[in-house]
PDB file of C-alpha atoms in Angstrom:
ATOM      1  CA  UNK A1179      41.488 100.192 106.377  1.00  0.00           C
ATOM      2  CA  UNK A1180      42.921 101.742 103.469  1.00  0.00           C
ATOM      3  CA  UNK A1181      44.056 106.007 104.095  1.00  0.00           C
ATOM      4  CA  UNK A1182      42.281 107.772 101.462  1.00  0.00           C
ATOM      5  CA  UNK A1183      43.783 110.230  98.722  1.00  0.00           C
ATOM      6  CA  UNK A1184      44.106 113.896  99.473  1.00  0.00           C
ATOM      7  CA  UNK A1185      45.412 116.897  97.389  1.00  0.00           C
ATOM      8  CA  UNK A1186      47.678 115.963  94.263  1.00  0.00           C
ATOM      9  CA  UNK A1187      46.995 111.849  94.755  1.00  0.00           C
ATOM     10  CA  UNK A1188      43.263 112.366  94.265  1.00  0.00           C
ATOM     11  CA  UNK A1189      41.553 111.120  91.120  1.00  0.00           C
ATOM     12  CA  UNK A1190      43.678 108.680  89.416  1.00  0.00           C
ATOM     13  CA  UNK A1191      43.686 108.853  85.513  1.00  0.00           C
ATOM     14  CA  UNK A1192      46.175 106.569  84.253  1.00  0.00           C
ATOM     15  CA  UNK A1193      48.259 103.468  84.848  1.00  0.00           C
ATOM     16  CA  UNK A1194      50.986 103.282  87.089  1.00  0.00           C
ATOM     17  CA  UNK A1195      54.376 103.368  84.378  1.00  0.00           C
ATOM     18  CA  UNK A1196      56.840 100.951  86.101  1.00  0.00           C
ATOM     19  CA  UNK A1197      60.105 103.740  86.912  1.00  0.00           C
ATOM     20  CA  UNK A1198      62.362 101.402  85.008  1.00  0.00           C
ATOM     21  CA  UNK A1199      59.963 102.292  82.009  1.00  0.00           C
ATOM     22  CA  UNK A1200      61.176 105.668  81.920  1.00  0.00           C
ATOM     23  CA  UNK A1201      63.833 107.055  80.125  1.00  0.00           C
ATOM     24  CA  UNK A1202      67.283 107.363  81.579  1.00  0.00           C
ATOM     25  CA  UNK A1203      67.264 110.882  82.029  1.00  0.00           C
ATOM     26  CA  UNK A1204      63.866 111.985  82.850  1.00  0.00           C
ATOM     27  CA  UNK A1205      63.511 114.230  85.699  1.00  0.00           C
ATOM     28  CA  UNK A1206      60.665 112.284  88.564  1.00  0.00           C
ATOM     29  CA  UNK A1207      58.948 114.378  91.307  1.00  0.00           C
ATOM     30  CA  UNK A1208      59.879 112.462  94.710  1.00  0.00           C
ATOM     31  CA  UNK A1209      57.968 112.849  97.893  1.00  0.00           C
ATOM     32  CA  UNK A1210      59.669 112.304 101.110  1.00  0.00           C
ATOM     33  CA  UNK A1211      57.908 110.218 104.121  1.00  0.00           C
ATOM     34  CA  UNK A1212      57.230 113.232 106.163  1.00  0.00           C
ATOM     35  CA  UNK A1213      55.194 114.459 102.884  1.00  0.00           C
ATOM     36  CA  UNK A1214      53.729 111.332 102.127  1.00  0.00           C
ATOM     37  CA  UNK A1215      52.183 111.236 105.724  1.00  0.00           C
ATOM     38  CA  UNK A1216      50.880 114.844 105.563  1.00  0.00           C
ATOM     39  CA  UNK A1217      48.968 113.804 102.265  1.00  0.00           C
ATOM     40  CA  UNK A1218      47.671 110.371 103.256  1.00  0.00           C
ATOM     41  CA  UNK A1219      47.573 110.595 106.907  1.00  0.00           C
ATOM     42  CA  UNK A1220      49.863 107.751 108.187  1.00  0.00           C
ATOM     43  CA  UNK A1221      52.339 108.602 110.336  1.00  0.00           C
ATOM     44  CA  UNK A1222      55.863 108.583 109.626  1.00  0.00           C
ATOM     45  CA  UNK A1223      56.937 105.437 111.838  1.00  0.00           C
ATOM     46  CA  UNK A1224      54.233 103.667 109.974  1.00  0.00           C
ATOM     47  CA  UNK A1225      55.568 104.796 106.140  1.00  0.00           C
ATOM     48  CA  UNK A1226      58.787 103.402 107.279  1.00  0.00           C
ATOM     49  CA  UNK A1227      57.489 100.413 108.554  1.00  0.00           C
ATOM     50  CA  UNK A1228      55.441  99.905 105.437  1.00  0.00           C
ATOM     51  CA  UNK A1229      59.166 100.563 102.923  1.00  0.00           C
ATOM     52  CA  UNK A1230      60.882  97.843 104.908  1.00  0.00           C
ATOM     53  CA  UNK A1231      58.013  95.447 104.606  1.00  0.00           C
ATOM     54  CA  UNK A1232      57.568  96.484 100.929  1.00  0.00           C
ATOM     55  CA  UNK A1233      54.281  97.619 100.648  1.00  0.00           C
ATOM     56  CA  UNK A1234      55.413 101.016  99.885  1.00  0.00           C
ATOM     57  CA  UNK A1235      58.238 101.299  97.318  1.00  0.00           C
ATOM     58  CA  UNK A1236      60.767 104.268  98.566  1.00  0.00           C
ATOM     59  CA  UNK A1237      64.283 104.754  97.630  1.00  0.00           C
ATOM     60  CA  UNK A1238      66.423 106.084 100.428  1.00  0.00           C
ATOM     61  CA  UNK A1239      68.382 108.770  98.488  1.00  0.00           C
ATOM     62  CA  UNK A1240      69.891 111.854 101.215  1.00  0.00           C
ATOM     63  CA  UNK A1241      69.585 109.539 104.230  1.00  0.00           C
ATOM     64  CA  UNK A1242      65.564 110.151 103.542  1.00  0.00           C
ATOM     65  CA  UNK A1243      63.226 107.393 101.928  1.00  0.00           C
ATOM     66  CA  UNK A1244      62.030 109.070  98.778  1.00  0.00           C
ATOM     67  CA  UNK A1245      58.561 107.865  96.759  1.00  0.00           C
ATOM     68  CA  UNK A1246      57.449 108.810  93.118  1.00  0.00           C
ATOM     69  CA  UNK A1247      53.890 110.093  92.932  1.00  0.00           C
ATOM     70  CA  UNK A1248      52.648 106.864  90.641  1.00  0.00           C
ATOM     71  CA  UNK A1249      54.429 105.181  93.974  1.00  0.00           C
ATOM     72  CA  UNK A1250      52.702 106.678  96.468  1.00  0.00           C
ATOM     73  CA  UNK A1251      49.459 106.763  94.131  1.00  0.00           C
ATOM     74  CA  UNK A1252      50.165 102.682  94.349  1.00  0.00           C
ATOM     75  CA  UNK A1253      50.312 102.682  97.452  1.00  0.00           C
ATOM     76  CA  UNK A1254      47.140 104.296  98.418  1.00  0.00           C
ATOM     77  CA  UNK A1255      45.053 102.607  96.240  1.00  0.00           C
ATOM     78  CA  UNK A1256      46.231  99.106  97.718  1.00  0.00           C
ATOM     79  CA  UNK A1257      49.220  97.969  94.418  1.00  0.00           C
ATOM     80  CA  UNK A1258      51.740  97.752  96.792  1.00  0.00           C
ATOM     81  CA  UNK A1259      50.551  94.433  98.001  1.00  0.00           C
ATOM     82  CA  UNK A1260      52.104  91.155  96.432  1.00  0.00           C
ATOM     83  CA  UNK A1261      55.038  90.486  94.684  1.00  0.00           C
ATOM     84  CA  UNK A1262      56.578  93.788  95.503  1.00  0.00           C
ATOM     85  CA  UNK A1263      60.175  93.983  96.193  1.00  0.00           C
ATOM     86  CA  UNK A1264      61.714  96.018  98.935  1.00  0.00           C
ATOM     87  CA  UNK A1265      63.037  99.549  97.363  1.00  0.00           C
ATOM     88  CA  UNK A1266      65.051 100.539 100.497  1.00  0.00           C
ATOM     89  CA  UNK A1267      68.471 100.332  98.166  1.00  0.00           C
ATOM     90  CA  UNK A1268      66.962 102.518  95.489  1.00  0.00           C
ATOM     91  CA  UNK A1269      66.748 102.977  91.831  1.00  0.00           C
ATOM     92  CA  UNK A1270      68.783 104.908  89.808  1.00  0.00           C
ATOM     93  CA  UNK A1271      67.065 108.707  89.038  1.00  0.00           C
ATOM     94  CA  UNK A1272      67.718 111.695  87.442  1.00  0.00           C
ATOM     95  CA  UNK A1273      67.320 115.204  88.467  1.00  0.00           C
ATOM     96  CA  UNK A1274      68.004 117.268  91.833  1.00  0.00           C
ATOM     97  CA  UNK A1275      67.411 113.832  93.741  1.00  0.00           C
ATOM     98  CA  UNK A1276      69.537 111.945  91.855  1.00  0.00           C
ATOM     99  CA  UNK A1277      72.836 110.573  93.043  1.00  0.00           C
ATOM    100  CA  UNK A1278      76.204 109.538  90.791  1.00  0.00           C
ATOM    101  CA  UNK A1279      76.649 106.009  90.538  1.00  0.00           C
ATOM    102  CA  UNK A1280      79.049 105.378  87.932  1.00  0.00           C
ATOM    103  CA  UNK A1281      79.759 101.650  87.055  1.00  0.00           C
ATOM    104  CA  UNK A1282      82.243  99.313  88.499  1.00  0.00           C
ATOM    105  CA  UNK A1283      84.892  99.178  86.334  1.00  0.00           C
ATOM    106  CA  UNK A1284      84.299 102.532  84.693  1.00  0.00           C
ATOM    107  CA  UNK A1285      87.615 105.004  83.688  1.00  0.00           C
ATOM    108  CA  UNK A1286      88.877 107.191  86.190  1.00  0.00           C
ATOM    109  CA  UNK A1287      87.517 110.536  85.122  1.00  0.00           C
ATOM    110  CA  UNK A1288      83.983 108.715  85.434  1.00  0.00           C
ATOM    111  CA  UNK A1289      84.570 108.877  89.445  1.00  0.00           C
ATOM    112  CA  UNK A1290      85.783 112.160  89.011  1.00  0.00           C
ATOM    113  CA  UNK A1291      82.756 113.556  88.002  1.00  0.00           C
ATOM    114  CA  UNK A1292      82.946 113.625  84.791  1.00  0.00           C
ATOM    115  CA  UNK A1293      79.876 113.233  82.346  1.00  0.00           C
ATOM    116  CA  UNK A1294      80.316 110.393  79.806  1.00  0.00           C
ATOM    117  CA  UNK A1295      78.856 110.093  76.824  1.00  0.00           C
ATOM    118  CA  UNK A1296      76.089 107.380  76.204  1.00  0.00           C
ATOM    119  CA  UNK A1297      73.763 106.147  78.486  1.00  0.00           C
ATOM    120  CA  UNK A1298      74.231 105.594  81.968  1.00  0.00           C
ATOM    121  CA  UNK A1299      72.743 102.452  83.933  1.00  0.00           C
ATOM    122  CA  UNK A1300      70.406 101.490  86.505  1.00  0.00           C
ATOM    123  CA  UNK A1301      70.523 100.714  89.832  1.00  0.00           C
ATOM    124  CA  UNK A1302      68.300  98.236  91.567  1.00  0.00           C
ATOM    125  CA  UNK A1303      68.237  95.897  94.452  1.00  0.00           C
ATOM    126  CA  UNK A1304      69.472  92.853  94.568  1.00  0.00           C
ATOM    127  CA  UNK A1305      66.089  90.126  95.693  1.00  0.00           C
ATOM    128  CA  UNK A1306      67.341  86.708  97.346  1.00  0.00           C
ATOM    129  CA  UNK A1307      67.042  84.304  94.543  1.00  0.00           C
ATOM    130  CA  UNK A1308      66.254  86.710  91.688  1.00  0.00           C
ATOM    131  CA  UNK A1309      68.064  89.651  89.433  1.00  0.00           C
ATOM    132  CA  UNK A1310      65.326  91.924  89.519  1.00  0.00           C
ATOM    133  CA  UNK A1311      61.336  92.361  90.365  1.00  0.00           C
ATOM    134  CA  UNK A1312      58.755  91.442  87.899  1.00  0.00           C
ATOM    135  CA  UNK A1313      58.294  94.639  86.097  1.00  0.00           C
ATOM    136  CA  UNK A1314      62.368  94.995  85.209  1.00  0.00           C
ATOM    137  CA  UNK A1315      62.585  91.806  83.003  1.00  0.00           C
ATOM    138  CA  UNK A1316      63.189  93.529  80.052  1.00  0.00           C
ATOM    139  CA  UNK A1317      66.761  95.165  81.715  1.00  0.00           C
ATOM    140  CA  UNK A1318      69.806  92.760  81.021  1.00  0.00           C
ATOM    141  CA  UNK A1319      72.678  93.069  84.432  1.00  0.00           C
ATOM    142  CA  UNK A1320      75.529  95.102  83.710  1.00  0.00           C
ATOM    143  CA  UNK A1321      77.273  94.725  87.062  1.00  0.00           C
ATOM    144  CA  UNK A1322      77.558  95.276  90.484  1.00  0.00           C
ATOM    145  CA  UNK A1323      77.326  99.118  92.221  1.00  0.00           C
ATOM    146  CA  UNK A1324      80.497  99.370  94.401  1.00  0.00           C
ATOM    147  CA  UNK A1325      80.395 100.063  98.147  1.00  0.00           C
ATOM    148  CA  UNK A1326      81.057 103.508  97.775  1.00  0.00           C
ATOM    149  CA  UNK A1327      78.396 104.997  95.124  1.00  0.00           C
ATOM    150  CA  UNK A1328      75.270 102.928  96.625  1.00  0.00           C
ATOM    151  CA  UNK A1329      72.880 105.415  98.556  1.00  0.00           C
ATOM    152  CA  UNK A1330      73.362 105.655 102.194  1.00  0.00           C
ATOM    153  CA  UNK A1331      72.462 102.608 105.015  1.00  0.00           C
ATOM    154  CA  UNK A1332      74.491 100.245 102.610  1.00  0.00           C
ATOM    155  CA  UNK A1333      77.432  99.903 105.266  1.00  0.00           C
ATOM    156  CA  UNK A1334      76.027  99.304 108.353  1.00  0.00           C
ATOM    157  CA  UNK A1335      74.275  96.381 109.534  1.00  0.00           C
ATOM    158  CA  UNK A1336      71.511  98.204 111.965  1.00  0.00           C
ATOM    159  CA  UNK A1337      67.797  98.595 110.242  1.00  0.00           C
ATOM    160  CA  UNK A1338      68.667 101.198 108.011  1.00  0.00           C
ATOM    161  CA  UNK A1339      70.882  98.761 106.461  1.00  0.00           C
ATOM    162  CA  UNK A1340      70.062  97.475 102.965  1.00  0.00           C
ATOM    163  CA  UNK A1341      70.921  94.602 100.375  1.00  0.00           C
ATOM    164  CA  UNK A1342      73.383  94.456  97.729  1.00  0.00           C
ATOM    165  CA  UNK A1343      72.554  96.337  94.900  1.00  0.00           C
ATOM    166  CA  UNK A1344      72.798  95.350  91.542  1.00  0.00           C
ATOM    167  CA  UNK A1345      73.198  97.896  87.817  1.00  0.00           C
ATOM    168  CA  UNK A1346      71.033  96.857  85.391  1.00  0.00           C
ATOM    169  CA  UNK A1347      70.333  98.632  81.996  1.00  0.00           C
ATOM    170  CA  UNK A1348      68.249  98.162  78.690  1.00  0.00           C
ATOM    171  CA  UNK A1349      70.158  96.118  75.754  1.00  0.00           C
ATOM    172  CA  UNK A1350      70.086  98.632  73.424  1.00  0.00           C
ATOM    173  CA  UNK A1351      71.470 101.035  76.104  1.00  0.00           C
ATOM    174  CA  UNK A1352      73.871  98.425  76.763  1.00  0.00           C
ATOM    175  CA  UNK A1353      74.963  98.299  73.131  1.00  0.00           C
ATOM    176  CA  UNK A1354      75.022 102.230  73.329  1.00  0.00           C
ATOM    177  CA  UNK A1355      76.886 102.257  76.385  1.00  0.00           C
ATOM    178  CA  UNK A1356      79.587  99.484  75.002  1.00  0.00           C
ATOM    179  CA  UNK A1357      80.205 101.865  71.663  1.00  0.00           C
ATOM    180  CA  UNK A1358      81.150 104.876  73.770  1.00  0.00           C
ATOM    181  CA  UNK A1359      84.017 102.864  75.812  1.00  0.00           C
ATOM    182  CA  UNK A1360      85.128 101.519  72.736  1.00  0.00           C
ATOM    183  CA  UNK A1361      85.350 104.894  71.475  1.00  0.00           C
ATOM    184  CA  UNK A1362      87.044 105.721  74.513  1.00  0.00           C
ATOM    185  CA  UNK A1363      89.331 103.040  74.418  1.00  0.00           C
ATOM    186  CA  UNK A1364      90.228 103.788  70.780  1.00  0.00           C
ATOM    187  CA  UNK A1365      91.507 107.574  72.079  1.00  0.00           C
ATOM    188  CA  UNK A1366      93.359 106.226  74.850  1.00  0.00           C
ATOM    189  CA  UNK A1367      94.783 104.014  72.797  1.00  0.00           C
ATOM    190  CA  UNK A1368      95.814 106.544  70.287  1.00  0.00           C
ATOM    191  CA  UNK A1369      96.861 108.875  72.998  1.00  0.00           C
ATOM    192  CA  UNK A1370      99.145 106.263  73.970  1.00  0.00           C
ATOM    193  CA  UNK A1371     100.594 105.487  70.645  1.00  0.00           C
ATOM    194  CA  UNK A1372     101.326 109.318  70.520  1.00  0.00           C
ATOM    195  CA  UNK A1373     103.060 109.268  73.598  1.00  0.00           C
ATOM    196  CA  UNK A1374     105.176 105.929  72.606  1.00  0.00           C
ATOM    197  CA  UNK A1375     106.341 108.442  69.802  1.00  0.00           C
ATOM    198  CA  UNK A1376     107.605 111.066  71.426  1.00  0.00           C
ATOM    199  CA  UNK A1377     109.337 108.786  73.875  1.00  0.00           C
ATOM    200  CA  UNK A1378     110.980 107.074  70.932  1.00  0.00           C
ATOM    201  CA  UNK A1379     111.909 110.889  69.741  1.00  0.00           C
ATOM    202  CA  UNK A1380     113.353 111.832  72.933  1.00  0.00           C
ATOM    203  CA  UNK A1381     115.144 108.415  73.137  1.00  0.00           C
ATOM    204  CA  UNK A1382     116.790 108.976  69.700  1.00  0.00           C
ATOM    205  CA  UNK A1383     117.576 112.206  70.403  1.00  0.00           C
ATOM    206  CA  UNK A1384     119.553 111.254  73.538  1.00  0.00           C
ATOM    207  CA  UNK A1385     121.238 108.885  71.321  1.00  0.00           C
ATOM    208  CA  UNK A1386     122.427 111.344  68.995  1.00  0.00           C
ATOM    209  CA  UNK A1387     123.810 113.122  71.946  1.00  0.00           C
ATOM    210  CA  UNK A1388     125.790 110.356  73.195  1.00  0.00           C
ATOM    211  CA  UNK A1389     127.222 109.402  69.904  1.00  0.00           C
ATOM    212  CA  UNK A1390     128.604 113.286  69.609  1.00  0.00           C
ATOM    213  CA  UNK A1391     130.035 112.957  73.285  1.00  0.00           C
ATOM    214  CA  UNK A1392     131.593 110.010  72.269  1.00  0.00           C
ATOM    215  CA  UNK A1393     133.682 111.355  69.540  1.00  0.00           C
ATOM    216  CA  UNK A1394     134.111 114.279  71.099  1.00  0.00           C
ATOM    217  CA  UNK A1395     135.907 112.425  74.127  1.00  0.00           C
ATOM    218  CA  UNK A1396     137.820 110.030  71.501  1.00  0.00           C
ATOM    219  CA  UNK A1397     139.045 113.498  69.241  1.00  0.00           C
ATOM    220  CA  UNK A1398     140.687 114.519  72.361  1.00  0.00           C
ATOM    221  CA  UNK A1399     142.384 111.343  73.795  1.00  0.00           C
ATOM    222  CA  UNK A1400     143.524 111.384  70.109  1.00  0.00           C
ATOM    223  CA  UNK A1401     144.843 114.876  70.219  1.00  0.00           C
ATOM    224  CA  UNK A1402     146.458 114.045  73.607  1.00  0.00           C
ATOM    225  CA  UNK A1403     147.729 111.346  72.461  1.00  0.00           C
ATOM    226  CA  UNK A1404     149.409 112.688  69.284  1.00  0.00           C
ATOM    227  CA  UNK A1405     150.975 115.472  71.845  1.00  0.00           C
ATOM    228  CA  UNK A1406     152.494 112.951  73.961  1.00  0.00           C
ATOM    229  CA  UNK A1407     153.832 111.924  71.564  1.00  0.00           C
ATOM    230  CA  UNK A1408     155.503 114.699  69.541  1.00  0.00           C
ATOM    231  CA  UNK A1409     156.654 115.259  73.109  1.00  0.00           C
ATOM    232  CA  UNK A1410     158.324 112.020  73.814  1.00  0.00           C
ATOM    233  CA  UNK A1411     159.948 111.845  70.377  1.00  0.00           C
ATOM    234  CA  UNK A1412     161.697 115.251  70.499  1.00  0.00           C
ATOM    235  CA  UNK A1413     163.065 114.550  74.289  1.00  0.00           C
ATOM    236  CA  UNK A1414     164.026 111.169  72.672  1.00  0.00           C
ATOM    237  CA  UNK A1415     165.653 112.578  69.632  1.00  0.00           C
ATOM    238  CA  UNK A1416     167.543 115.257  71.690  1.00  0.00           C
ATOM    239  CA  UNK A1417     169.439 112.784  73.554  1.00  0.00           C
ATOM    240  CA  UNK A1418     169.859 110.517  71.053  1.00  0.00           C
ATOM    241  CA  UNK A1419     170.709 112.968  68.587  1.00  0.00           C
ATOM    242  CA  UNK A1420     174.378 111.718  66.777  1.00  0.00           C
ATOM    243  CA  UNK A1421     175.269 115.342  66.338  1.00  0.00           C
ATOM    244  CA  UNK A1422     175.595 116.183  69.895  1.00  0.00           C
ATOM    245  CA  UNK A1423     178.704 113.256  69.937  1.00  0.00           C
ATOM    246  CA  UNK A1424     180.342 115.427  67.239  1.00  0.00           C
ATOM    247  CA  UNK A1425     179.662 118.619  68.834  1.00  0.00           C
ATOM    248  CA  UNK A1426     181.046 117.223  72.115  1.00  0.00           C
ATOM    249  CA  UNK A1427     184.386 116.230  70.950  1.00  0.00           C
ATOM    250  CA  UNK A1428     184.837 119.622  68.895  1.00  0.00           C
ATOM    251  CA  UNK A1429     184.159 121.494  71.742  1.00  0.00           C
ATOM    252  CA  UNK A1430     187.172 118.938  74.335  1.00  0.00           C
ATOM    253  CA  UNK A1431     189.625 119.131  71.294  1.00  0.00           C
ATOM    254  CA  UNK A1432     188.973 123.016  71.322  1.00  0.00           C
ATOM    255  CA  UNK A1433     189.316 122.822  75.000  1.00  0.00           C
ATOM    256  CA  UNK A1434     192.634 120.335  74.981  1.00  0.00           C
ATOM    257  CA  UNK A1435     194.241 122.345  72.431  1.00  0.00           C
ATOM    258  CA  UNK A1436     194.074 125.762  75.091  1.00  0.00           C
ATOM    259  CA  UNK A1437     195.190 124.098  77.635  1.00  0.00           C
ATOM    260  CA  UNK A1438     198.370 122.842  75.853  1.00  0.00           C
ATOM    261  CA  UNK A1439     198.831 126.425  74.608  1.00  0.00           C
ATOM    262  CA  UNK A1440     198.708 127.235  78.067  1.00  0.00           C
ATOM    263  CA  UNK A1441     201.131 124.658  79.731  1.00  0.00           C
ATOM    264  CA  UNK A1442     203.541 125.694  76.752  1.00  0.00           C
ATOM    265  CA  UNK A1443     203.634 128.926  78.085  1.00  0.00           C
ATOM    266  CA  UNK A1444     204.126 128.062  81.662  1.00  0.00           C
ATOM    267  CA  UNK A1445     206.902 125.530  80.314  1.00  0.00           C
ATOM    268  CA  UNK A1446     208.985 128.395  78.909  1.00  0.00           C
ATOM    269  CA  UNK A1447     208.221 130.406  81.763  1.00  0.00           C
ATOM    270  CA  UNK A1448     208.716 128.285  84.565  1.00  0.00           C
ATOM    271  CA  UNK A1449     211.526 126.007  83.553  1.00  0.00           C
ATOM    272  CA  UNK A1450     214.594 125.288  85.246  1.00  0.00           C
ATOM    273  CA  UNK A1451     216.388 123.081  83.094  1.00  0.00           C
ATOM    274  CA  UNK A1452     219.856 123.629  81.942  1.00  0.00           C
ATOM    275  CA  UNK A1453     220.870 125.129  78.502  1.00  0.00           C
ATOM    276  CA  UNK A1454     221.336 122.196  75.947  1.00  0.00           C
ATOM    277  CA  UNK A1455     218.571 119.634  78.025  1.00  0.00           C
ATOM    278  CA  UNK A1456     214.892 119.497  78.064  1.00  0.00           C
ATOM    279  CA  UNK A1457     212.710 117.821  80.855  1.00  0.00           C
ATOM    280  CA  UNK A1458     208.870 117.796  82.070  1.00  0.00           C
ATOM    281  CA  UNK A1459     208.393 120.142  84.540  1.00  0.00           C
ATOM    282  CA  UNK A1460     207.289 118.978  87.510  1.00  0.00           C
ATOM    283  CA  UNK A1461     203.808 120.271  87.655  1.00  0.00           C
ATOM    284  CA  UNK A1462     203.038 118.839  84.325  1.00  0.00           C
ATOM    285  CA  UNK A1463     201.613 115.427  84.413  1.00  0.00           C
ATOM    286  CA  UNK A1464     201.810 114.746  80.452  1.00  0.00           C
TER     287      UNK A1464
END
């Protein structure tokens, strides 16, 4: 027995638009499994019974299982039968229930928090055997959601657990998304080739710097040098000097010539000698 539709799920007008259909940053109306029961009647342990065995699509997003209205609208009316695949790992939305899941692989300031330009991608579950569920042919696999960015119950292994998750994305978003990181790259790139400049700067300016310290350091060993020298030479040349050898025996002749003076006088003085002979004196050695 099928519940039937009450309040905002009555009266279905239109076809049920597939959520990978919609545009990448379209804002969707979720309803949680508390508010799915109070509008169709089935209780909560029975919504969650019905996610895990596929017949309701959810997307746990909060640590809640979150439905679309076309979902739940599927679900009433009997769609979620069939070929339906399990939605407990979530799709990427937009809006206040959205959460960030940037791709593997993307730049740091991605994971930062940072908004990128371009479009951002997908994120479904990954079925055993297939890439995605029959409505999602038309998205081409990008890569694999790391650990960390996949909505809650992806680390544990208990029933709240689900599979690996995989980011898919439209090609032409695709083609979008790979001409905004080559833009990227391109400024990076650039940035770096600035930088690589100004090291080279500051390298030559450092150079310059030694080569003045250098001949600074060799202008003074030179002037020391040239000091030392003056130095040596005029001690040298003092000793050496043949002048001094002429100035020496001036000075003993001066000196020899007093002192003969000298003993002359004493001779005369001092002399015993008699009249008519002339001997040394006995305190004169010469």
């Amino acid at each position: 027995m099928r519940p039937e539709p009450v309040g905002d799920l009555a009266g279905r007008d239109q076809e049920v638009p597939s959520l990978a259909e919609k545009t990448l940053f379209e804002e969707v109306e979720l309803y949680d499994l508390p508010e799915i029961a109070r509008l169709t009647g089935v209780s909560v342990g029975t919504l969650r019974r019905y996610v895990k065995e596929g017949r309701l699509r959810a997307h746990k997003f909060g640590g809640r299982y979150r439905a679309t209205k076309e979902q739940v609208r599927a679900f009433v009316d009997g769609d979620g039968d069939g070929d339906v695949v399990p939605a407990v790992a979530g799709e990427r939305l937009t809006g206040a229930s959205a959460v960030p899941l940037p791709m593997e692989g993307a730049p740091p300031e991605t994971f930062a928090g940072e908004r990128r330009e371009g479009p951002e991608p997908r994120l479904l579950p990954e079925a055993e055997g297939e890439t995605a569920s029959a409505d999602e042919h038309s998205l081409v696999r990008v890569g694999r959601a790391p650990l960390e960015y996949r909505p809650e119950g992806v680390h544990g292994g208990g029933e709240d657990s689900s599979p690996p998750q995989l980011l898919f994305m439209k090609p032409g978003d695709v083609d979008a998304l790979v001409s905004s990181l080559a833009a990227h790259t391109k400024r990076i790139e650039e940035s770096a080739e600035e930088r690589d400049r100004q090291i080279a700067g500051l390298v030559e300016g450092l150079q310059e710097k030694n080569r003045q310290l250098r001949h600074a350091v060799e202008g003074v060993r030179e002037d020391t040098r040239r000091a030392v020298r003056e130095m040596a030479d005029e001690i040298v040349g003092k000793v050496l000097d043949p002048r001094r050898e002429e100035q020496d025996r001036i000075r003993f002749s001066w000196l020899r010539g007093r002192m003969d003076e000298v003993a002359e006088r004493m001779d005369q003085l001092l002399t015993s000698e008699p009249a008519g002979g002339k001997g040394r004196p006995w305190w004169r050695p010469w």
